Each structure stands twice: as structure tokens, then as C-alpha cells.
mmCIF file of C-alpha atoms in Angstrom:
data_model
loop_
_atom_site.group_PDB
_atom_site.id
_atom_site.type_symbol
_atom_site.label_atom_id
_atom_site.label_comp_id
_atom_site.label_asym_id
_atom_site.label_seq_id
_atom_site.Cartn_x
_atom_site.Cartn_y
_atom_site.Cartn_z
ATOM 1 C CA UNK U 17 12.660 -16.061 10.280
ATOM 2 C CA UNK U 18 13.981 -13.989 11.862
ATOM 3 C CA UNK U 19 14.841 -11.982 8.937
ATOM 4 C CA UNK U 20 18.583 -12.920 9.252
ATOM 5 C CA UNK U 21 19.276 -15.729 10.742
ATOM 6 C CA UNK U 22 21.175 -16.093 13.945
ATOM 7 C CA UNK U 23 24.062 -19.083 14.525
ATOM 8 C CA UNK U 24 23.110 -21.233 17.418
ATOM 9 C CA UNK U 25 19.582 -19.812 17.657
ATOM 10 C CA UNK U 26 16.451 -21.195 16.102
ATOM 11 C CA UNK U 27 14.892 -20.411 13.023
ATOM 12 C CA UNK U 28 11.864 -20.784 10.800
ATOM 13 C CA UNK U 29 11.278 -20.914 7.141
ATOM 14 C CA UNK U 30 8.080 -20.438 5.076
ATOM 15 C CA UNK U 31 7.356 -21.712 1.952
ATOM 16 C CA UNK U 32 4.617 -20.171 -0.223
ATOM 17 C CA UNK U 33 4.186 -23.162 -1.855
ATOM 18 C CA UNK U 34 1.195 -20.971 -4.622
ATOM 19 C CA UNK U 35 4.458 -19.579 -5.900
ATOM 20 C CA UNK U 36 6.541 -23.094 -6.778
ATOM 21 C CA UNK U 37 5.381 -24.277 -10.206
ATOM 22 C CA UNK U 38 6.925 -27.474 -9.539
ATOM 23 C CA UNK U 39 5.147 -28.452 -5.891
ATOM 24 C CA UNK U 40 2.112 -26.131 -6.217
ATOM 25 C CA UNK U 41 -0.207 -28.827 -6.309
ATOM 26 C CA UNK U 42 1.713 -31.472 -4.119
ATOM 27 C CA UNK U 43 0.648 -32.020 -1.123
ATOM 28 C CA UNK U 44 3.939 -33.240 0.892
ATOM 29 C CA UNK U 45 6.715 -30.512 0.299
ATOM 30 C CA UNK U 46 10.126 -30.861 1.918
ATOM 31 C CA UNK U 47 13.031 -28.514 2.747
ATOM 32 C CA UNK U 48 16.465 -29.875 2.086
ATOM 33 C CA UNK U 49 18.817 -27.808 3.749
ATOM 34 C CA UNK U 50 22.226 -27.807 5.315
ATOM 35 C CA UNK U 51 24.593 -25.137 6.204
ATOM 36 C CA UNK U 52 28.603 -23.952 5.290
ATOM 37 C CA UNK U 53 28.135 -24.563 1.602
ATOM 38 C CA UNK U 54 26.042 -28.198 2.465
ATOM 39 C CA UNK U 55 29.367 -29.591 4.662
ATOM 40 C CA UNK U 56 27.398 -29.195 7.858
ATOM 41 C CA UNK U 57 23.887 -30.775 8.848
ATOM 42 C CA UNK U 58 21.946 -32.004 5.716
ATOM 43 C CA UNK U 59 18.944 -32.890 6.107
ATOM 44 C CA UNK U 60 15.123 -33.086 4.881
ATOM 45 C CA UNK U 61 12.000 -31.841 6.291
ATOM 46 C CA UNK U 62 8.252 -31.977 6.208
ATOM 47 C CA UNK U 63 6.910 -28.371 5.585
ATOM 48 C CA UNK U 64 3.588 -27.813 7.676
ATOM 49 C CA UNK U 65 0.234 -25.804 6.738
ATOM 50 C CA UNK U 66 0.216 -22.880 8.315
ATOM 51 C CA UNK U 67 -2.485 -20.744 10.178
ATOM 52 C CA UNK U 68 -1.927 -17.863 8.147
ATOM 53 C CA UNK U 69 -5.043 -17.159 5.684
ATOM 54 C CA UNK U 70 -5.162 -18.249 2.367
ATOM 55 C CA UNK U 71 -5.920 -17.082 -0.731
ATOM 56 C CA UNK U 72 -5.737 -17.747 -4.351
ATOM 57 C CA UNK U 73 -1.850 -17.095 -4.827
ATOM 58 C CA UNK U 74 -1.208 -17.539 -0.993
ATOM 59 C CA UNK U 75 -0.376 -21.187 0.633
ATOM 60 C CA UNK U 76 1.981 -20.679 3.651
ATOM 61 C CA UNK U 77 4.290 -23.824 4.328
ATOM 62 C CA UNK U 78 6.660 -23.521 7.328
ATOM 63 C CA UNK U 79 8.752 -25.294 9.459
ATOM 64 C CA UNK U 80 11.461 -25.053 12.204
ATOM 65 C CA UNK U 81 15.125 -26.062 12.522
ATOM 66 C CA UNK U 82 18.034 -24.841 14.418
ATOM 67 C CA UNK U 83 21.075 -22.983 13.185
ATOM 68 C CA UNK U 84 24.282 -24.441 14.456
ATOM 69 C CA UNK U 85 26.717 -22.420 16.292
ATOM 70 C CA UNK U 86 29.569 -22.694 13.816
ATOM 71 C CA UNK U 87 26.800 -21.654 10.488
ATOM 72 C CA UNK U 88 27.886 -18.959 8.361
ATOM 73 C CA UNK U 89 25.379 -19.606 5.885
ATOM 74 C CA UNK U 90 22.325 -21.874 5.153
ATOM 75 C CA UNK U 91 21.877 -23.361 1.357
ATOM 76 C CA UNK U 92 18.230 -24.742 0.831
ATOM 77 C CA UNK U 93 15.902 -26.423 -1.669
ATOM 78 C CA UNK U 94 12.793 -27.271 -1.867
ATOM 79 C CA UNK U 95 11.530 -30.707 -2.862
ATOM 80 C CA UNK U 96 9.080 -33.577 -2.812
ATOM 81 C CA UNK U 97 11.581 -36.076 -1.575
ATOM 82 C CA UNK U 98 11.892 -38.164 -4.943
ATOM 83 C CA UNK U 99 12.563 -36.505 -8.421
ATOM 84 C CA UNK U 100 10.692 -33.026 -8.216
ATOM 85 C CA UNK U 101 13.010 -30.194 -6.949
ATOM 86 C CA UNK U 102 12.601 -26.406 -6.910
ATOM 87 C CA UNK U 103 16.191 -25.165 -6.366
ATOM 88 C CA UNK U 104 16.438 -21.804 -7.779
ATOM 89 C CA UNK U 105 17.123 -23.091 -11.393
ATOM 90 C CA UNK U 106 19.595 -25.335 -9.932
ATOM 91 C CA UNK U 107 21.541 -22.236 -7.972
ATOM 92 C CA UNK U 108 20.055 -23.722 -4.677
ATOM 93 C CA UNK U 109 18.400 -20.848 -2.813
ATOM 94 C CA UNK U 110 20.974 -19.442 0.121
ATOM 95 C CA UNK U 111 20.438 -17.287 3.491
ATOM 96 C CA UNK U 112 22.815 -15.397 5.381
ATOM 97 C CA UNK U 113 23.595 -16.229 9.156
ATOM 98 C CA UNK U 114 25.401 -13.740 11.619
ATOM 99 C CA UNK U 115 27.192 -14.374 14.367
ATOM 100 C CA UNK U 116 25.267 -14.504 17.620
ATOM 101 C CA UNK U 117 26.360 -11.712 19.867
ATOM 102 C CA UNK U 118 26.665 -11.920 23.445
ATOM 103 C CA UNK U 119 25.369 -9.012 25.182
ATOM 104 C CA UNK U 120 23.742 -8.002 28.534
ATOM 105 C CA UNK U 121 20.376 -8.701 28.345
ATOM 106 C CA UNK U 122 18.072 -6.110 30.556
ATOM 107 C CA UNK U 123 15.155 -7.261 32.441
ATOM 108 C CA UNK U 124 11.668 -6.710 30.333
ATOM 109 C CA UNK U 125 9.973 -3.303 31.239
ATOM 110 C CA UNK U 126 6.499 -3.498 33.164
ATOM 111 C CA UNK U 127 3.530 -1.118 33.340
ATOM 112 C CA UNK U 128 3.820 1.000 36.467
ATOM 113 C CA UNK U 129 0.774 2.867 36.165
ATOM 114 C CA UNK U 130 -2.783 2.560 34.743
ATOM 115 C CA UNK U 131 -5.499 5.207 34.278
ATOM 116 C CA UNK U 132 -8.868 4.588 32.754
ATOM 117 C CA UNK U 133 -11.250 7.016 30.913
ATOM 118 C CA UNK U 134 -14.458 6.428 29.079
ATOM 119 C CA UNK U 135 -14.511 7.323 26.241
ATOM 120 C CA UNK U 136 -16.451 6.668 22.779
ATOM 121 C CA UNK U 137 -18.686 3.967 24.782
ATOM 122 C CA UNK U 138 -15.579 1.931 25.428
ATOM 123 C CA UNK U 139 -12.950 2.633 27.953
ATOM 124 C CA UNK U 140 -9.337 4.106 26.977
ATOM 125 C CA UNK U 141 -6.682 2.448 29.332
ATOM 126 C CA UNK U 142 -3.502 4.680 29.465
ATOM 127 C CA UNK U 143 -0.610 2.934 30.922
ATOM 128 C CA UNK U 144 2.601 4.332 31.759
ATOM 129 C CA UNK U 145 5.723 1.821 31.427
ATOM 130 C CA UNK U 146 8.386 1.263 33.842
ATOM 131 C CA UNK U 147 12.008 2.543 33.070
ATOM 132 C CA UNK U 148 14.125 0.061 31.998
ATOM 133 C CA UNK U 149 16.442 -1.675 35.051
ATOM 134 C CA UNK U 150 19.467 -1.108 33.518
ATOM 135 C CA UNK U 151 22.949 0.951 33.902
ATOM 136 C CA UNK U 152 24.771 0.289 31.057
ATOM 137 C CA UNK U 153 24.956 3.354 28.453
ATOM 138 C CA UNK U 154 22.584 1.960 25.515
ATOM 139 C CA UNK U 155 19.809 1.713 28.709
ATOM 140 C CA UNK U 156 20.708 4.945 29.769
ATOM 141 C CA UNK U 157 20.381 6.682 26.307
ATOM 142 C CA UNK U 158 17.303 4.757 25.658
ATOM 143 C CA UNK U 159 14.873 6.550 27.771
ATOM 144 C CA UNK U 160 15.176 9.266 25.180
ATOM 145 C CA UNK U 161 14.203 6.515 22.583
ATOM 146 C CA UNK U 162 11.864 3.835 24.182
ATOM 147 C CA UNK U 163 8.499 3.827 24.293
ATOM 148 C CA UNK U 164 6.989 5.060 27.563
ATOM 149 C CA UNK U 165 3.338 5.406 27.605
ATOM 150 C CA UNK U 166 0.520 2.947 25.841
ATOM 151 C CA UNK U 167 -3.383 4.194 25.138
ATOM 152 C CA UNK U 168 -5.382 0.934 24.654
ATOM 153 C CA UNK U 169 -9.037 1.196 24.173
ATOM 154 C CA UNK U 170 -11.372 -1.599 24.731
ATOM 155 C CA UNK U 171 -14.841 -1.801 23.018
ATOM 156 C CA UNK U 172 -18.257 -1.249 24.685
ATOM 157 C CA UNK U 173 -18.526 -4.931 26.628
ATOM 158 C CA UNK U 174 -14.936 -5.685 26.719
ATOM 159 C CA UNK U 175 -13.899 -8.086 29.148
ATOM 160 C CA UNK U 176 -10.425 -10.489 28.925
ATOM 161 C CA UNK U 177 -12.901 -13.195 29.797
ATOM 162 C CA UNK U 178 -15.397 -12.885 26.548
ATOM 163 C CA UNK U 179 -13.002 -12.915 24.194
ATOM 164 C CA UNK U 180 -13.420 -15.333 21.723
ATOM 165 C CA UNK U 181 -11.202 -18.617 21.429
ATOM 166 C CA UNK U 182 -7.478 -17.040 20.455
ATOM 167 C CA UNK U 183 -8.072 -13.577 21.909
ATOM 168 C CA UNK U 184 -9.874 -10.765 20.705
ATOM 169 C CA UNK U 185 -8.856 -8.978 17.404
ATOM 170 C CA UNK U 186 -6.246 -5.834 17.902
ATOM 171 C CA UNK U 187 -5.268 -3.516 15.683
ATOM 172 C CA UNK U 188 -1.692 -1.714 17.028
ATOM 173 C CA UNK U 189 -0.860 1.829 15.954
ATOM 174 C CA UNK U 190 2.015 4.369 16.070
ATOM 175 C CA UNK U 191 1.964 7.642 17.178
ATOM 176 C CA UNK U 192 -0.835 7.153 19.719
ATOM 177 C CA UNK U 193 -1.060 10.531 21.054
ATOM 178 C CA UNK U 194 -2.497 11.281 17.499
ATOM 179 C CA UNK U 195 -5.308 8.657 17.787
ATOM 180 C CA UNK U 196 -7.394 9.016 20.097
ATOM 181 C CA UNK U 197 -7.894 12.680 21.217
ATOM 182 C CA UNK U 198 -7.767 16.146 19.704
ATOM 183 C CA UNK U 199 -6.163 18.499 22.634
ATOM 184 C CA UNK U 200 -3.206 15.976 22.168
ATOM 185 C CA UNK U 201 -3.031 15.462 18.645
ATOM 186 C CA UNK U 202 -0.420 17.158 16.468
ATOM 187 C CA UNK U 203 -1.938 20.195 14.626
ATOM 188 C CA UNK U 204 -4.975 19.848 17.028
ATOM 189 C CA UNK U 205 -6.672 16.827 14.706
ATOM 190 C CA UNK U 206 -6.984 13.407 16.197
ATOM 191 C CA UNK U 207 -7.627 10.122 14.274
ATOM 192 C CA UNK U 208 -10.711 9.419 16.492
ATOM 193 C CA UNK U 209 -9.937 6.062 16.324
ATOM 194 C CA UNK U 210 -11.845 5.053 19.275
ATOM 195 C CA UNK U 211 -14.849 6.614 17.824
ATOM 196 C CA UNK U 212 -14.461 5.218 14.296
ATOM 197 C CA UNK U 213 -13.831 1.621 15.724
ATOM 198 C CA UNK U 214 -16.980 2.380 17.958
ATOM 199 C CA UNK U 215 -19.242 3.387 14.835
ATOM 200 C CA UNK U 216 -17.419 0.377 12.682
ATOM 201 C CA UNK U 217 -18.010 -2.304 15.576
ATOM 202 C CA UNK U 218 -21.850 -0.800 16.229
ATOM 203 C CA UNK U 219 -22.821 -1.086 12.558
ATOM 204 C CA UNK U 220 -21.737 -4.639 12.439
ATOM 205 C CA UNK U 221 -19.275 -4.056 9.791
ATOM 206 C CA UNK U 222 -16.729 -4.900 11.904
ATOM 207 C CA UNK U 223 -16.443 -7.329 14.789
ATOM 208 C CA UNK U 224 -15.324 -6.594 18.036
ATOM 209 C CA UNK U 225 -11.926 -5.184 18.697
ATOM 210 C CA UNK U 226 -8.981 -3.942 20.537
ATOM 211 C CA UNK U 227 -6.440 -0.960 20.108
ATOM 212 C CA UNK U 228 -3.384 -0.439 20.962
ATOM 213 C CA UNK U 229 -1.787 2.441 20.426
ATOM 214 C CA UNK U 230 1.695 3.271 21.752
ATOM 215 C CA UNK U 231 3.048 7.012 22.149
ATOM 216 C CA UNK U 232 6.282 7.973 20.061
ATOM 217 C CA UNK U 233 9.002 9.456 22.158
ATOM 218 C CA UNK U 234 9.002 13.481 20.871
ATOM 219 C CA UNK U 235 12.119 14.215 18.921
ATOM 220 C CA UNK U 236 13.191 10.610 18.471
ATOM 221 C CA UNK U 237 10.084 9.584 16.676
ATOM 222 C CA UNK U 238 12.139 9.290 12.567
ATOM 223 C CA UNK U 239 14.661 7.301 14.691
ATOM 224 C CA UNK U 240 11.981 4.824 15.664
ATOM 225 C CA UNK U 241 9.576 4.698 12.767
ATOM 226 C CA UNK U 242 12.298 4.908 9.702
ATOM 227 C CA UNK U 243 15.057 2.552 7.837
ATOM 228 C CA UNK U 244 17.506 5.430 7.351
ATOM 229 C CA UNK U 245 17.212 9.825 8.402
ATOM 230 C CA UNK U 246 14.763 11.389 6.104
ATOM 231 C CA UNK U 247 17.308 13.924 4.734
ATOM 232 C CA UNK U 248 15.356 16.818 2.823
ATOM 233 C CA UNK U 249 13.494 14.917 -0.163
ATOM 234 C CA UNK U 250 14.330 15.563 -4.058
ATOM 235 C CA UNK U 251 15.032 19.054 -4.390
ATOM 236 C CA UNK U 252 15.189 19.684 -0.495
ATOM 237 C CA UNK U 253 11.096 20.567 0.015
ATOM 238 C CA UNK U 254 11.763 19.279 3.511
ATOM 239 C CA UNK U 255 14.345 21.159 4.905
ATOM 240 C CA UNK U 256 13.015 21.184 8.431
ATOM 241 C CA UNK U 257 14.091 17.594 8.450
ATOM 242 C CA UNK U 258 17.873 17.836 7.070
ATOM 243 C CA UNK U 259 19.203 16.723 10.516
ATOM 244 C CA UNK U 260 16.320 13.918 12.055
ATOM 245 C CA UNK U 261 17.685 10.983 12.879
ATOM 246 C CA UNK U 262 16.191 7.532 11.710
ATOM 247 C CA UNK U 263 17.564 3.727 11.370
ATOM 248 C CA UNK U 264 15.483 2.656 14.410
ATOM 249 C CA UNK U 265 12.764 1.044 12.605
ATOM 250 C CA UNK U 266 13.589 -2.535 13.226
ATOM 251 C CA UNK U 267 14.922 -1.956 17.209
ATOM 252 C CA UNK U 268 11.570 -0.093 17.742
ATOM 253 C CA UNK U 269 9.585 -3.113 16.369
ATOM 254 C CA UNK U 270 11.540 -5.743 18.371
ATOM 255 C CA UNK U 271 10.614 -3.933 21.393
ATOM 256 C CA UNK U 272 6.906 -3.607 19.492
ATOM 257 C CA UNK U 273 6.989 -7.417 19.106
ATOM 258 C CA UNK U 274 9.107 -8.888 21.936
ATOM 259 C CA UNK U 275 8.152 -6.690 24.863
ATOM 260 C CA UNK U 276 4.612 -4.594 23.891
ATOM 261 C CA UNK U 277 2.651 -7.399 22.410
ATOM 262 C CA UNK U 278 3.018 -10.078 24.943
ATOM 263 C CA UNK U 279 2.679 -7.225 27.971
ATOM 264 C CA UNK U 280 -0.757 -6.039 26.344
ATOM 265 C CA UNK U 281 -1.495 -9.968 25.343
ATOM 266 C CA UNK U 282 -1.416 -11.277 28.738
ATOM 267 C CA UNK U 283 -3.161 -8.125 30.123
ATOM 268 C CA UNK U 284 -6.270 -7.458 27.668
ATOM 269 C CA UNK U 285 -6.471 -11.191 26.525
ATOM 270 C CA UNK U 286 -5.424 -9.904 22.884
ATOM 271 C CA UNK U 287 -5.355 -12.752 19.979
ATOM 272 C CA UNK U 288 -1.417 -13.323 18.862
ATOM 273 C CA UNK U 289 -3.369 -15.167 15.419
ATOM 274 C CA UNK U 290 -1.528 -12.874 12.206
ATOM 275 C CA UNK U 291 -5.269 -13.410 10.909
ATOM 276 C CA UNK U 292 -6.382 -11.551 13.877
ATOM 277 C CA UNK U 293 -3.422 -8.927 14.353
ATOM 278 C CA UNK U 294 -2.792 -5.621 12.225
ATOM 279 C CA UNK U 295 -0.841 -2.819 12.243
ATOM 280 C CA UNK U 296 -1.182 0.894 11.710
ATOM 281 C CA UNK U 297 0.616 4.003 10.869
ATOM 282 C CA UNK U 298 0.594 7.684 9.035
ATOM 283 C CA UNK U 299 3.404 9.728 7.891
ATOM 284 C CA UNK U 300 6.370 8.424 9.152
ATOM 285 C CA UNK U 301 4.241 5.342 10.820
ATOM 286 C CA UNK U 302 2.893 4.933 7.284
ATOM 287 C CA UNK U 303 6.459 4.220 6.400
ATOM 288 C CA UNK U 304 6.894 2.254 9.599
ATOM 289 C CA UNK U 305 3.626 -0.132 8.672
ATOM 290 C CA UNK U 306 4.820 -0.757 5.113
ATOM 291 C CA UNK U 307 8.266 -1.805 6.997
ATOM 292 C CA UNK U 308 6.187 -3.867 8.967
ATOM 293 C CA UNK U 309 4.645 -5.797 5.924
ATOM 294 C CA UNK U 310 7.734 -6.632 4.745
ATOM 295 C CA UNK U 311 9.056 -7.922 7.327
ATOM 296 C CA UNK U 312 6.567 -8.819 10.453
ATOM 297 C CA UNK U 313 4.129 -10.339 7.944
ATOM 298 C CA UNK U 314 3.594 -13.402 10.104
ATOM 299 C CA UNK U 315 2.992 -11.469 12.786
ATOM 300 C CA UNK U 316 0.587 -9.199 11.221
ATOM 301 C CA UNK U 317 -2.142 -10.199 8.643
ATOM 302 C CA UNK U 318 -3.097 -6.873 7.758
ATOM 303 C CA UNK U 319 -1.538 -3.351 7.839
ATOM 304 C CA UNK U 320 -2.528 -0.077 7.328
ATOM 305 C CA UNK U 321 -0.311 2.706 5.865
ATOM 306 C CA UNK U 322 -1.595 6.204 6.050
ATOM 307 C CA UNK U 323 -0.030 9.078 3.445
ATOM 308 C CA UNK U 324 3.489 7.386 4.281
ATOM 309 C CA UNK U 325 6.161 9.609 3.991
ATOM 310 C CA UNK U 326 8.109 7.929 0.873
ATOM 311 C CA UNK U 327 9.833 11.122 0.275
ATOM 312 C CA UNK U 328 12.458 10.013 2.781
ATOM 313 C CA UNK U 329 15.974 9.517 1.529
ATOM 314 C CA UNK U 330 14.882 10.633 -1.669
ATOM 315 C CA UNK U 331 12.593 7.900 -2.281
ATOM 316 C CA UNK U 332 14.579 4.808 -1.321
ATOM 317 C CA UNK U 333 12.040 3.176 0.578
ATOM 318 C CA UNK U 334 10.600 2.463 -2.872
ATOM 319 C CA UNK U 335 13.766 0.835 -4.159
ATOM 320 C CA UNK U 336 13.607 -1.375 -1.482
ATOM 321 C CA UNK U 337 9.687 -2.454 -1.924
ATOM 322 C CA UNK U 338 11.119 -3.055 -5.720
ATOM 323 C CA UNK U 339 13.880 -5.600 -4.481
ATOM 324 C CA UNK U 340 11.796 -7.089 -1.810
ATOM 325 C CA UNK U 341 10.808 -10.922 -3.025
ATOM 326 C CA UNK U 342 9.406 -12.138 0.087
ATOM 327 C CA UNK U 343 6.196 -13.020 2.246
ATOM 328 C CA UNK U 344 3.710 -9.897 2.403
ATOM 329 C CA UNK U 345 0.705 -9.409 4.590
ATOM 330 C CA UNK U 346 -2.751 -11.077 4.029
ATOM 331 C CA UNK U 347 -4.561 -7.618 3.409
ATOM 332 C CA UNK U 348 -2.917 -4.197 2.982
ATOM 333 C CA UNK U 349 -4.661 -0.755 3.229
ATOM 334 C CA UNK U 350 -3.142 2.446 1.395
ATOM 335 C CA UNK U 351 -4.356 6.103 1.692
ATOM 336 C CA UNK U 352 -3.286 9.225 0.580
ATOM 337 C CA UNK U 353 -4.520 12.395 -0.467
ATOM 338 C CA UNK U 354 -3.750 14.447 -4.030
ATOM 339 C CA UNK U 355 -2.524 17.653 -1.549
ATOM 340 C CA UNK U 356 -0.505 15.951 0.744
ATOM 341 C CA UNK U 357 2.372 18.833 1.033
ATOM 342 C CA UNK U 358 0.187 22.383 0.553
ATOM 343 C CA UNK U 359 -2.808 21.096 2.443
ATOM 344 C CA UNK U 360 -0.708 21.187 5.980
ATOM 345 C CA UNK U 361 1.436 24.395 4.851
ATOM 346 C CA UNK U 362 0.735 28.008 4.344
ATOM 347 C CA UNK U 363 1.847 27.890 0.943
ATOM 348 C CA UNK U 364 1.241 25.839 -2.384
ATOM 349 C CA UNK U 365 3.894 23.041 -4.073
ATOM 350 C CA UNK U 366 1.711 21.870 -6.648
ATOM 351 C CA UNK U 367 5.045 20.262 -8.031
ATOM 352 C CA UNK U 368 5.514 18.340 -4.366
ATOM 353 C CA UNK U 369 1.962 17.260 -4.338
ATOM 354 C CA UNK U 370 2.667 15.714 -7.601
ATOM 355 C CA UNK U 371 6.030 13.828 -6.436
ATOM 356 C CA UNK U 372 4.385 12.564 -3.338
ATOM 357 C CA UNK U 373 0.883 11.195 -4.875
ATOM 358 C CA UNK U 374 3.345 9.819 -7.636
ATOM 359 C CA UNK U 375 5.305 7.951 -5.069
ATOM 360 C CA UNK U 376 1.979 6.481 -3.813
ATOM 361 C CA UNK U 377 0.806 5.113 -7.315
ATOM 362 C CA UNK U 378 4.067 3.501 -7.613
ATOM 363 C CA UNK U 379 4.001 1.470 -3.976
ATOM 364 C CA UNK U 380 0.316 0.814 -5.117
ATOM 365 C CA UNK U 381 2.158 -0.883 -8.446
ATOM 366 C CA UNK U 382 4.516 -2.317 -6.833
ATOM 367 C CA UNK U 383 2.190 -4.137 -4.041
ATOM 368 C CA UNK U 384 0.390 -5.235 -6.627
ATOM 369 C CA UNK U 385 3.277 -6.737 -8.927
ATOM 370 C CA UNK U 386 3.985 -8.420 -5.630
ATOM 371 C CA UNK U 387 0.896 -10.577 -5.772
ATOM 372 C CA UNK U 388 -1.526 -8.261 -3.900
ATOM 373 C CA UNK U 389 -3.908 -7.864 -5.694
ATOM 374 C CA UNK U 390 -8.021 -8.499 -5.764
ATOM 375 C CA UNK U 391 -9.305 -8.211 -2.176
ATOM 376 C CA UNK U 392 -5.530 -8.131 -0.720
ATOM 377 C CA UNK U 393 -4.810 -4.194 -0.962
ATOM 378 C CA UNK U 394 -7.066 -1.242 -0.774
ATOM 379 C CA UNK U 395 -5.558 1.953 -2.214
ATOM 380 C CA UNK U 396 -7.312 4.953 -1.861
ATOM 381 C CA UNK U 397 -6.983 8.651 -2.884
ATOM 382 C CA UNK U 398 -8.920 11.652 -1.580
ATOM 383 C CA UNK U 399 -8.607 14.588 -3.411
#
């Protein structure tokens, strides 16, 4: 990590070591690495336990190096520093490194504003962000983009003072003027989430929590929460969407990551443990979240995906889940229902409803290929 490595800027590799048949059991593993086809920096390093929570076929190893300035690419193995090697059947195992590129870097946004409001026993904390202090064009076009306003609702008893050790437990959603409250939901029907988290935390079945839930910016919203535009779906079902824009999933979760989290850590005391951290989304956030546990799983141990909409590009999002071989989430939650198309239109596509649970089952497979399975994923279906 990060995801593609960056020359002259640090990195950090993990190792699930449940998943090496040579050094599953041992109990020193090493990375030998160097960089520009091994003619630059070779060396050998202790991989470390991680915190992240284990399981029966999860073990995360990691540690941290820097990438020189001059890397193109880095070549690795994995070893136990005498005879036992796991080197990708003797291909080595390779990573790609870009170029760092030099750019303006504007000052972090702030909040400007806070209002609270009681509401299911708790208080909802709505914060309005600053603008961003910037006059180049990218800040300038980003206020139709960037996230402006945050909804965080603390439990009955919250304080940041009687939290536990690490922070208290958060769970961060998309979309959050669909959360919380009906008169600002789309189509009139809120999540309740407050209320449901109030109910979950006053039965016991849950323990004390924390959500987050930051707005999406109107129009821009498939720009923020998707890989690629949606385009119309297989056989064009989704017209309406032909010309929505999208390829902003991984800008908007930098911001999420780089800029939200640490603002709302400091502020509410929130726990930056993955064990402790998860991440939400339905529709297009669904699509968003199961971005997200591909690649922020050490950031977030679990993630919830509601009825994600995998009919975007025609399905591709489920080509790349199929050639995805790396670290997933601790715990992943899946819903959907068997009418997800004619239940929110006045008219019946019995042959959409069918595409869409089918592209479901198959993300369900595919999870599950992936090694989460047993307690790791929850997939549900309401007819």
C-alpha cells in the first residue's frame, strides 16, 4: 500500500501469510525485495503481526519500506531467510511504481459550522465543511464535486471522553441525506439508521457506536461513488443514466480517508482500529463499499453493500471482483432484494429483476471463492 506504489514515497506490504503453503506455519517470514529488475536496493525484512483480526484463512503480515526516487518497479519474494522461498513459482512476485507527481497541494478543508439535533435518543451533529482555499481550476471545479456537509450521530451517552481505549466503533456511510431522515431522503424513505443503531445498541446486540455519514454532492454523486459512467446496462434498461459521469471512486475515498476520517477522528474521538471501522453504501454506494473492500481493506474491517448497482458498465464491476487476488475485508455484508428494478418503477421488468439478482449471486460466489466464507460474508435476499 498504497495500491500503486509511489517513487520516493513510502510504502507498505502485507503478507497473508494463511495463504503461503510454504511459510504458513513459520513463524519468522521475510520480504526480499529490491527494485529496477533487483539492480537497486536489495534487501530482507522481518514481516510483523498485524492488528487486523484473524481468522482461520486470515494471518496479516506487514511491513514498511521506502520506494526510491529513481524505482520504476519493485520485484519481491517472500522467504524464511534460509532455504524456504515463496516466489511466485520462481517468477518472483512484481509491483508497479509511478512516478511521483509534483503538484500544488491545497490546505485541508475544516468544518465551519455545526448544528445539533436529538434525535433517536442520541444526538445527530450536522456539520457543514469549509470551501476549499484554493484558486487553481481543479479547486474551483471541485466544489461541484467535494463533499460539503457531514451528519454524524452519536449514541445515547456519547461523550469523546468514554470512549473506550482506541476510540469508539464508527460505521461511515454514503449518501447521508438518505440515512437518517425521511423529508430528505430520496423517494421520501430514509434508512433510519440512527434509529436502527439505537434499537441494535439498546438490545445489546451491538455495542456502542458512531456514524458518520457524509452527503453526496447532487448530480455528481456516479462521479464520486463509481470506477467508470454507468452507461445504460445490457440492453439499455437504464437509459436515464446514458450520460452520468463516474471514475471518481478512488479521488472521493482519498478525500474519505485523508481528510474526513482524521477531521471526524480528532473531533468525536472515533477508533482508526480496521477491527473497529466499517463502511457503508446502497446503489451506487453499494458499488462504492465493494470498491472499498478491495481496496481500503486495512482501513476498514467490515463493509456493507446495499442492492449495489452492478449493472454499471454492463457488469464490469464483476470482472474486476473476478481478477482481484488481493487482501479483502474481515466481514462483508450483502443485501438485495428479488425486485430490485419494478419495485421503484411504475412498470414491471421481470427480465431486469432477473439480471440484477443474478449479478448479486455471482459477487456472493465470487466473495466467497475469494476466501470469505463462514462468518466472513452475510448475503441476504428479500423477496
Amino acid at each position: 500500500l498504497p495500491e500503486v506504489l509511489v517513487a520516493g514515497a513510502p510504502g507498505t506490504l502485507y503478507f497473508n501469510r494463511t495463504c503461503s503453503s510454504a511459510l504458513r506455519e513459520n513463524p519468522n517470514p521475510k520480504l526480499h525485495f529490491g527494485f529496477n529488475d533487483w539492480e537497486l536496493q536489495v534487501q530482507t525484512r522481518d514481516l510483523k503481526p498485524t492488528s487486523l483480526p484473524r481468522a482461520h484463512n486470515v494471518d496479516w503480515w506487514a511491513v514498511p519500506f521506502n520506494v526510491p526516487a529513481e524505482a520504476h518497479e519493485m520485484s519481491f519474494a517472500f522467504t524464511d531467510g534460509a532455504r524456504v522461498w515463496d516466489s511466485n513459482n520462481g517468477n518472483n512476485f512484481c509491483a508497479a511504481v509511478k512516478e511521483a507527481q509534483v503538484a500544488h497541494v491545497a490546505a485541508p478543508r475544516a468544518i465551519a459550522s455545526e448544528q445539533q439535533v436529538p434525535h433517536a435518543g442520541g444526538t445527530l451533529h450536522i456539520l457543514t465543511l469549509t470551501k476549499r482555499e484554493s484558486k487553481d481550476k481543479a479547486s474551483q471545479q471541485a466544489r461541484w464535486t467535494e463533499e460539503r456537509m457531514l451528519r454524524v450521530w452519536t449514541p445515547p451517552g456519547w461523550s469523546a471522553d468514554s470512549a473506550s481505549d482506541g476510540g469508539w466503533p464508527v460505521l461511515y456511510l454514503c449518501d447521508a441525506q438518505n440515512k437518517f431522515e425521511d423529508h430528505l431522503a430520496h423517494q421520501g424513505v430514509s434508512w433510519q439508521a440512527g434509529y436502527k443503531a439505537a434499537h441494535l445498541i439498546g438490545t445489546k446486540a451491538v455495542p456502542p457506536f458512531v456514524i458518520v455519514g457524509i452527503d453526496n454532492p447532487g448530480p455528481m454523486r456516479s462521479l464520486n461513488y463509481l470506477p467508470y459512467p454507468p452507461g445504460t446496462g445490457v440492453g439499455g434498461f437504464r437509459g436515464d443514466a446514458a450520460r452520468w459521469p463516474g471514475g471518481g471512486v478512488d479521488s472521493y475515498m482519498q478525500r474519505v480517508t485523508q481528510e474526513i476520517m482524521p477531521m471526524v477522528s480528532s473531533k468525536y474521538n472515533l477508533s482508526s482500529n480496521p477491527a473497529r471501522v466499517a463502511f457503508g453504501g446502497g446503489s451506487f454506494g453499494g458499488v462504492c463499499a465493494l470498491y472499498v473492500a478491495m481496496h481500503y481493506p486495512h482501513v476498514f474491517g467490515a463493509v456493507l453493500a446495499e442492492s449495489p448497482s452492478l449493472w454499471v458498465a454492463e457488469g464490469r464491476f464483476l470482472e474486476d471482483m473476478e481478477k482481484y487476488r488481493g487482501m479483502l475485508p474481515e466481514r462483508l455484508f450483502l443485501g438485495c432484494g428479488t425486485r430490485e428494478y419494478s419495485a421503484t418503477r411504475d412498470h414491471e421488468r421481470n427480465d431486469v429483476d432477473g439480471l440484477l439478482l443474478h449479478y448479486y449471486k455471482e459477487a456472493a460466489r465470487l466473495l466467497g471463492d475469494k476466501g470469505m466464507k463462514g462468518g466472513r460474508l452475510r448475503f441476504l435476499v428479500e423477496e
